[in-house]
mmCIF file of C-alpha atoms in Angstrom:
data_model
loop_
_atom_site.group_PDB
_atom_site.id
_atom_site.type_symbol
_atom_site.label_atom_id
_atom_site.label_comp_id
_atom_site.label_asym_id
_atom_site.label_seq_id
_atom_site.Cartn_x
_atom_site.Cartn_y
_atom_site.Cartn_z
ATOM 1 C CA UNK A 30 8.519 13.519 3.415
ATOM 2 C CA UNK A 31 10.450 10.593 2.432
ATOM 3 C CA UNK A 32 10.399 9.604 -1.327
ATOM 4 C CA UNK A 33 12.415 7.562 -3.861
ATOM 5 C CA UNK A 34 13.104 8.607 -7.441
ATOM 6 C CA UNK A 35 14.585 6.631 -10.295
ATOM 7 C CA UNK A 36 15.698 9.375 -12.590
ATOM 8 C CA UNK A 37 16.009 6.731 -15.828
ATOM 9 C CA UNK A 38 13.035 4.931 -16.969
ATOM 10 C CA UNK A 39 14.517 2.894 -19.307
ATOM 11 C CA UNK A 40 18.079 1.727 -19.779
ATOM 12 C CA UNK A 41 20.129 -0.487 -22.573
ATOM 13 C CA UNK A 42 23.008 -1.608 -22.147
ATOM 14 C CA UNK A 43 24.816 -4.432 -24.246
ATOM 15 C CA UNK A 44 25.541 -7.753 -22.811
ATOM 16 C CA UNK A 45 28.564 -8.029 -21.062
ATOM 17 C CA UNK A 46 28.490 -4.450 -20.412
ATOM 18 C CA UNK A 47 29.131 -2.887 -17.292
ATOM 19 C CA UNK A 48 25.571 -0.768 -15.648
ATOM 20 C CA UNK A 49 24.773 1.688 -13.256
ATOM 21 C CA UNK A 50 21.148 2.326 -12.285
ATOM 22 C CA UNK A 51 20.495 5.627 -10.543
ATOM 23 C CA UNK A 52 18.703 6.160 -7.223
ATOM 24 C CA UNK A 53 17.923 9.122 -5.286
ATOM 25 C CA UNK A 54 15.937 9.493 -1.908
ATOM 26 C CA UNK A 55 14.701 12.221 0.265
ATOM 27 C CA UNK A 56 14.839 11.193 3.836
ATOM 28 C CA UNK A 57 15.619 13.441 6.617
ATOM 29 C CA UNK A 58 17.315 10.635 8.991
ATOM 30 C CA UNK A 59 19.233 6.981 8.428
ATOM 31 C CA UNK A 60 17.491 5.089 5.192
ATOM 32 C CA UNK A 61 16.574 1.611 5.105
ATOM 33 C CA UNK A 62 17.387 1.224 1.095
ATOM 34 C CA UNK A 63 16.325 -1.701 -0.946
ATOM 35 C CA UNK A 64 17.006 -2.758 -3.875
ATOM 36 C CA UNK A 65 14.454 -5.515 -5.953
ATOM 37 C CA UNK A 66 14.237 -6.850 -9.218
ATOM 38 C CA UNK A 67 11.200 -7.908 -11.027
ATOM 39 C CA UNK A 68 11.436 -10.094 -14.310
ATOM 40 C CA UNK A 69 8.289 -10.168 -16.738
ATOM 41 C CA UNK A 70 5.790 -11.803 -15.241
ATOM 42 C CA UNK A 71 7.439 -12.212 -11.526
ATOM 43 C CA UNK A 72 7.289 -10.712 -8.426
ATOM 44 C CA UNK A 73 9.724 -8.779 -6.883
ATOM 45 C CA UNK A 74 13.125 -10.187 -5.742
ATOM 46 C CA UNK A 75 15.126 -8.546 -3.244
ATOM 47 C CA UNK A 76 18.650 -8.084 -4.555
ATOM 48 C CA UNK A 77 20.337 -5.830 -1.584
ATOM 49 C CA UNK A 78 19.427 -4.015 0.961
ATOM 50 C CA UNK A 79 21.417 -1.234 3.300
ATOM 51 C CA UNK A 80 20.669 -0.656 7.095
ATOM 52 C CA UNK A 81 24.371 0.926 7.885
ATOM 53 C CA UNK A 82 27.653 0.353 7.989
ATOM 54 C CA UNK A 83 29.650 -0.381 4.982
ATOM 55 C CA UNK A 84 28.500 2.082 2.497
ATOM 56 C CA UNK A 85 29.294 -0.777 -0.177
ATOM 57 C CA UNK A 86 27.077 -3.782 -0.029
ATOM 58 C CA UNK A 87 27.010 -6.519 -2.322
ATOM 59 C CA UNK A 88 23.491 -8.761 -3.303
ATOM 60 C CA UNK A 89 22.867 -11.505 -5.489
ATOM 61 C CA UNK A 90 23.683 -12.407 -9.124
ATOM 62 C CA UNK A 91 26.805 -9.991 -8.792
ATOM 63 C CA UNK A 92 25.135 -6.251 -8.121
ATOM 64 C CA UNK A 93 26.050 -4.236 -5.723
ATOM 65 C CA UNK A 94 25.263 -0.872 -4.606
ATOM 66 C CA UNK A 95 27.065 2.066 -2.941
ATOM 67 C CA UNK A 96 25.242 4.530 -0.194
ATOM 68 C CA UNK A 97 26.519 7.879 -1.168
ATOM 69 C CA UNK A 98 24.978 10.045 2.298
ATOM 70 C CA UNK A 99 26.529 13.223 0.529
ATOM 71 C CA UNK A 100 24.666 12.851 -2.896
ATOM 72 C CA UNK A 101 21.106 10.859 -1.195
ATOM 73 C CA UNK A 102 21.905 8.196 -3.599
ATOM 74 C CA UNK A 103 22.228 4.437 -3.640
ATOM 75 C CA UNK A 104 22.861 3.624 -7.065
ATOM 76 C CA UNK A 105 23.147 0.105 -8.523
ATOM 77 C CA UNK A 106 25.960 -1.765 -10.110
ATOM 78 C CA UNK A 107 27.351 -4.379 -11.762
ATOM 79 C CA UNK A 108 30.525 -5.228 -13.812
ATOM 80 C CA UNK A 109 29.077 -7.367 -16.810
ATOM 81 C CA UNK A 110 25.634 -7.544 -17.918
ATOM 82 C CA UNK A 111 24.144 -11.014 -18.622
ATOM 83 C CA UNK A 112 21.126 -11.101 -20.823
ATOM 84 C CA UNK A 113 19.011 -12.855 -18.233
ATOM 85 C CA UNK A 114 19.243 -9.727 -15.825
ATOM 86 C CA UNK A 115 16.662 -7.837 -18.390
ATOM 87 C CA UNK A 116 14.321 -6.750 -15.797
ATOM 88 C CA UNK A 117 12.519 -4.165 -14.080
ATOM 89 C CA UNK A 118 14.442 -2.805 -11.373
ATOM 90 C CA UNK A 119 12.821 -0.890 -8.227
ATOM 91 C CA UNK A 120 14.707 1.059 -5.144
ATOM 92 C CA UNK A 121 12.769 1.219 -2.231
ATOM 93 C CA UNK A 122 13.189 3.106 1.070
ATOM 94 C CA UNK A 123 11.427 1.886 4.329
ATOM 95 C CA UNK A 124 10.323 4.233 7.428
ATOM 96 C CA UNK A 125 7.637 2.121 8.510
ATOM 97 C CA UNK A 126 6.115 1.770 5.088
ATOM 98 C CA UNK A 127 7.831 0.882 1.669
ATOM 99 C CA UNK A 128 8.216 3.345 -0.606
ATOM 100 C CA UNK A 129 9.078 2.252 -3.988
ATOM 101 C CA UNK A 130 10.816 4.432 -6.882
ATOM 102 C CA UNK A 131 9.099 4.598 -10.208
ATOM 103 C CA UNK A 132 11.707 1.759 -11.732
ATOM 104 C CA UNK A 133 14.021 1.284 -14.089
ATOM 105 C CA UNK A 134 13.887 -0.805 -17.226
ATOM 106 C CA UNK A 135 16.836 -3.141 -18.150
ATOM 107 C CA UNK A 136 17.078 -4.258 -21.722
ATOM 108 C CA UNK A 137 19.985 -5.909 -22.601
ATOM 109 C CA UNK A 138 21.050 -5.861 -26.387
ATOM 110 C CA UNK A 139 23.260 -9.041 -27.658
ATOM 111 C CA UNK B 16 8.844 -24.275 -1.818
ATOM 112 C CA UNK B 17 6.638 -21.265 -2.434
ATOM 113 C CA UNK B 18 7.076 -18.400 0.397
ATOM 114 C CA UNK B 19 4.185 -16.323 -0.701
ATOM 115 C CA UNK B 20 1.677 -17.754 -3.099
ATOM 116 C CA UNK B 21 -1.182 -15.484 -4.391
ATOM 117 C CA UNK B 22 -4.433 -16.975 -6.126
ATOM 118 C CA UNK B 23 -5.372 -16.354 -9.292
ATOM 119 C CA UNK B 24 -2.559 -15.036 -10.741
ATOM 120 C CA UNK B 25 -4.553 -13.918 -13.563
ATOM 121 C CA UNK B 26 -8.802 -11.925 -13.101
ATOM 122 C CA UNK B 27 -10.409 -10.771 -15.896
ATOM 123 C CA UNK B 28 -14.096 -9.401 -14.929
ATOM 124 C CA UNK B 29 -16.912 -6.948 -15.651
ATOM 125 C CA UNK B 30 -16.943 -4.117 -13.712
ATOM 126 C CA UNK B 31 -19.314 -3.660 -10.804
ATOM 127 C CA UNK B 32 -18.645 -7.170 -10.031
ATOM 128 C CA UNK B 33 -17.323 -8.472 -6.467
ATOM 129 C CA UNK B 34 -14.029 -10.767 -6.352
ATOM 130 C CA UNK B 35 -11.423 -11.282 -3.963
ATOM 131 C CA UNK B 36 -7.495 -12.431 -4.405
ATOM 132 C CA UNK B 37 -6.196 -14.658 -1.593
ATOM 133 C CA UNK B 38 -2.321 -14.842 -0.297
ATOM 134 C CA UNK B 39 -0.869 -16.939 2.215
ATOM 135 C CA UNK B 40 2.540 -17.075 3.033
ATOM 136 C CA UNK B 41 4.496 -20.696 4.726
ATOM 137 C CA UNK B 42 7.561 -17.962 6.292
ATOM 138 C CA UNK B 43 5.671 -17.397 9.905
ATOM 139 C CA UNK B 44 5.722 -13.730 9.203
ATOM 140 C CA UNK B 45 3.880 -11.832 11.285
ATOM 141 C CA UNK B 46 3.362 -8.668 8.846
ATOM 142 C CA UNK B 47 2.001 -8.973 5.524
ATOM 143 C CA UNK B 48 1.028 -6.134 2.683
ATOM 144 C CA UNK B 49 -0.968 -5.755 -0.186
ATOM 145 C CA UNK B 50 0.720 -3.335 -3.223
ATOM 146 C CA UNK B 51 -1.227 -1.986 -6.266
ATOM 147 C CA UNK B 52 0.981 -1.798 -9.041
ATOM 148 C CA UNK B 53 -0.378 0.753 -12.311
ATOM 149 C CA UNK B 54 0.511 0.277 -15.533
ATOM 150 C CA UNK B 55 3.551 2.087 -15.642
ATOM 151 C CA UNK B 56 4.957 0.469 -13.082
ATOM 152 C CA UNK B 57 4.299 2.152 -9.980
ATOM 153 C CA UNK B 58 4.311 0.011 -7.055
ATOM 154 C CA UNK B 59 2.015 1.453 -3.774
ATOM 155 C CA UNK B 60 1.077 0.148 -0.957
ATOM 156 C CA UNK B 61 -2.314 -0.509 0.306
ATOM 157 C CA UNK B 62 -2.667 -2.450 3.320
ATOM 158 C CA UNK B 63 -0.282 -3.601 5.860
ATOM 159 C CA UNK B 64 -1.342 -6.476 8.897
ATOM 160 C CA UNK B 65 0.514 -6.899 11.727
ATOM 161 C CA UNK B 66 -0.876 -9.949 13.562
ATOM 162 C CA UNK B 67 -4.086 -9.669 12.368
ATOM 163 C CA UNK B 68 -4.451 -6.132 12.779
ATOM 164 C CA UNK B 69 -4.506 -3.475 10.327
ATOM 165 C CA UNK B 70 -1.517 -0.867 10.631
ATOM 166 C CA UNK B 71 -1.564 0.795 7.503
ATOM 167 C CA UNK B 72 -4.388 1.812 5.221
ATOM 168 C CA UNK B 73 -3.442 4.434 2.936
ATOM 169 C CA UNK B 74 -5.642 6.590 0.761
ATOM 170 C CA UNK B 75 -7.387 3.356 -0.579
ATOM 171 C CA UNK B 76 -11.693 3.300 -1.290
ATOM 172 C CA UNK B 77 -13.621 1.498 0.825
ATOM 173 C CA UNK B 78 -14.104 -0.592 -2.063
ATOM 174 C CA UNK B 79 -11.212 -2.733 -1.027
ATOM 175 C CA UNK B 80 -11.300 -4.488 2.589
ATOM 176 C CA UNK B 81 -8.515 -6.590 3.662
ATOM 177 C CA UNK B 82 -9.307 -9.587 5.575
ATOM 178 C CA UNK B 83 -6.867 -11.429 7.588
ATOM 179 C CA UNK B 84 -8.538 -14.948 9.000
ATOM 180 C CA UNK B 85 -4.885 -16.004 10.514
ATOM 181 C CA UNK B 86 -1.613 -14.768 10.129
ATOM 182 C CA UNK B 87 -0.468 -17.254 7.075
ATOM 183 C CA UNK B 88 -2.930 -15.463 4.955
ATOM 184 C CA UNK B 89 -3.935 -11.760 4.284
ATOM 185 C CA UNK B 90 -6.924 -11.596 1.365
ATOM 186 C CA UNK B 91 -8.158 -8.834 -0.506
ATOM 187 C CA UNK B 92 -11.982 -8.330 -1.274
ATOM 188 C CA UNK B 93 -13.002 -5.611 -3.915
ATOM 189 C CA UNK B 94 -16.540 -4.585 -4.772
ATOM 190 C CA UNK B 95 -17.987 -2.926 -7.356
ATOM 191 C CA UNK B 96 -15.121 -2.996 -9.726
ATOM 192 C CA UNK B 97 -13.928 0.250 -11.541
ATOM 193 C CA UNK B 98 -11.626 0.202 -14.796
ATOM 194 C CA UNK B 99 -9.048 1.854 -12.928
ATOM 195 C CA UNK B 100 -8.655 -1.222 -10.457
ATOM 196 C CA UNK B 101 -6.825 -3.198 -13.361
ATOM 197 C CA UNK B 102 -3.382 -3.634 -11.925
ATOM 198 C CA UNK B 103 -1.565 -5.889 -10.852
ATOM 199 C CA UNK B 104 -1.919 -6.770 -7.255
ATOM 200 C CA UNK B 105 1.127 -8.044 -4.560
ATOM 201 C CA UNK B 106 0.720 -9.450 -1.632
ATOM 202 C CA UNK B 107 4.000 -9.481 0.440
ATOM 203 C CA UNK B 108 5.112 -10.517 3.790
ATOM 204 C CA UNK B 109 8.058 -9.274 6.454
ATOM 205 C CA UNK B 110 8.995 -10.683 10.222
ATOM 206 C CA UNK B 111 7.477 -7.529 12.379
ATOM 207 C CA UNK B 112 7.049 -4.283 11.364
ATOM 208 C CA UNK B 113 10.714 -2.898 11.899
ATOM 209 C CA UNK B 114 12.021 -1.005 9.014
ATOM 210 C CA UNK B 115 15.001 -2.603 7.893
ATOM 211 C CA UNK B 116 13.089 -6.179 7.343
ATOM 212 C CA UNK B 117 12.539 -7.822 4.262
ATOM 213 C CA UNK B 118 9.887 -8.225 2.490
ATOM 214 C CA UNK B 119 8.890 -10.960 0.453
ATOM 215 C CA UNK B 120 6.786 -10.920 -2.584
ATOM 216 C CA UNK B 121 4.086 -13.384 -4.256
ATOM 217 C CA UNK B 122 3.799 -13.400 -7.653
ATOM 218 C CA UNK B 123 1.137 -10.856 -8.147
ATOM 219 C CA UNK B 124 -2.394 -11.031 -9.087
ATOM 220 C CA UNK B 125 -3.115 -9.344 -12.730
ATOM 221 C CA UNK B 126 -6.686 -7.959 -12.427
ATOM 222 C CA UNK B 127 -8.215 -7.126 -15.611
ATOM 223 C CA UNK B 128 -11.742 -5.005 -15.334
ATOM 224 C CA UNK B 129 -13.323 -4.764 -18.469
#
């Protein structure tokens, strides 16, 4: 069965500090992995997404995430935190329907 | 513009009452969801509706019925409230039903039952 897990629930990091959010799935073929952030109050925005190809794909607002086959991960990075990316983040996987992990909360300290 | 609007954004009722939240979506999707999100986050999907038909109804009580008049807009009628619908709700919408399409979300509906 295919799931999604976010192993952290909730993350700080200080501004302008670099961040890694973990994601593992369990999916017996190709994933369809997503990436979307929700800010408090907001929907979800899609940051990245990876189909196949390059295993590095960048998104919006400078993340990017890396498709490790070998580990089932598709963790999420970027270089330097900004205080406006305090935020719920969610990995999804899609086989027909979405499957969302549990997310991960972003606080960013000043 | 707004790609997937959702109406009210905030329901606060008793329970065993009857309401509905509406979404429409100005993208000319075909495909559109509905997600129940808990309180701690979870997000899970309820409905999916591919042009106007239903493709995916998980493990959901009949006390929720999805009702698609066109395929801009994809409501969702509860009845007889519980406490444990309070959630917030998300309609989304995707081009077909392939797997590596986007989906875009509303704003979400934050149903309160008291």
């Amino acid at each position: 069965a295919q799931s999604v897990t976010q192993p952290d629930i909730h993350i700080t990091v200080s501004e302008g500090a670099s961040l890694e959010l973990r994601c593992n799935y369990s999916y017996g073929a190709t994933p369809y992995l997503f990436w979307y952030v929700q800010s408090p109050g907001q929907g979800l925005q899609l940051l990245l997404k990876y189909f196949s190809g390059d295993t590095l794909v960048q998104g919006i607002k400078g993340f990017e995430a890396e498709f490790k086959r070998s580990q089932s991960s598709f963790n999420l990075r970027k270089p330097s935190v900004h205080w406006s990316d305090a935020a719920e983040y969610f990995c999804a996987l899609n086989n027909n329907d979405m499957r969302f992990g549990a997310g991960t909360r972003l606080t960013v300290k000043p | 513009d707004t790609a997937v609007s959702q109406t009210p954004k905030y329901l606060v009722t008793q329970m065993g009452n009857d309401k509905s939240i509406k979404c429409e979506q100005n993208l000319g999707h075909d495909t559109m969801y509905w997600y129940k999100q808990d309180s701690k986050k979870f997000l899970k999907i309820m409905f999916s509706y591919n042009n106007k038909e239903l493709i995916i109804n998980e493990t959901v009580p009949n006390r929720f019925s999805p009702k698609s008049p066109d395929k801009a807009h994809l409501n969702l009628h509860i009845n007889s409230l519980e406490l444990g619908d309070s959630a917030v709700y998300f309609c989304a919408s995707s081009q077909g039903v392939t797997i590596n399409n986007e989906q875009f979300f509303g704003p979400g509906t934050r149903l309160t039952v008291l």
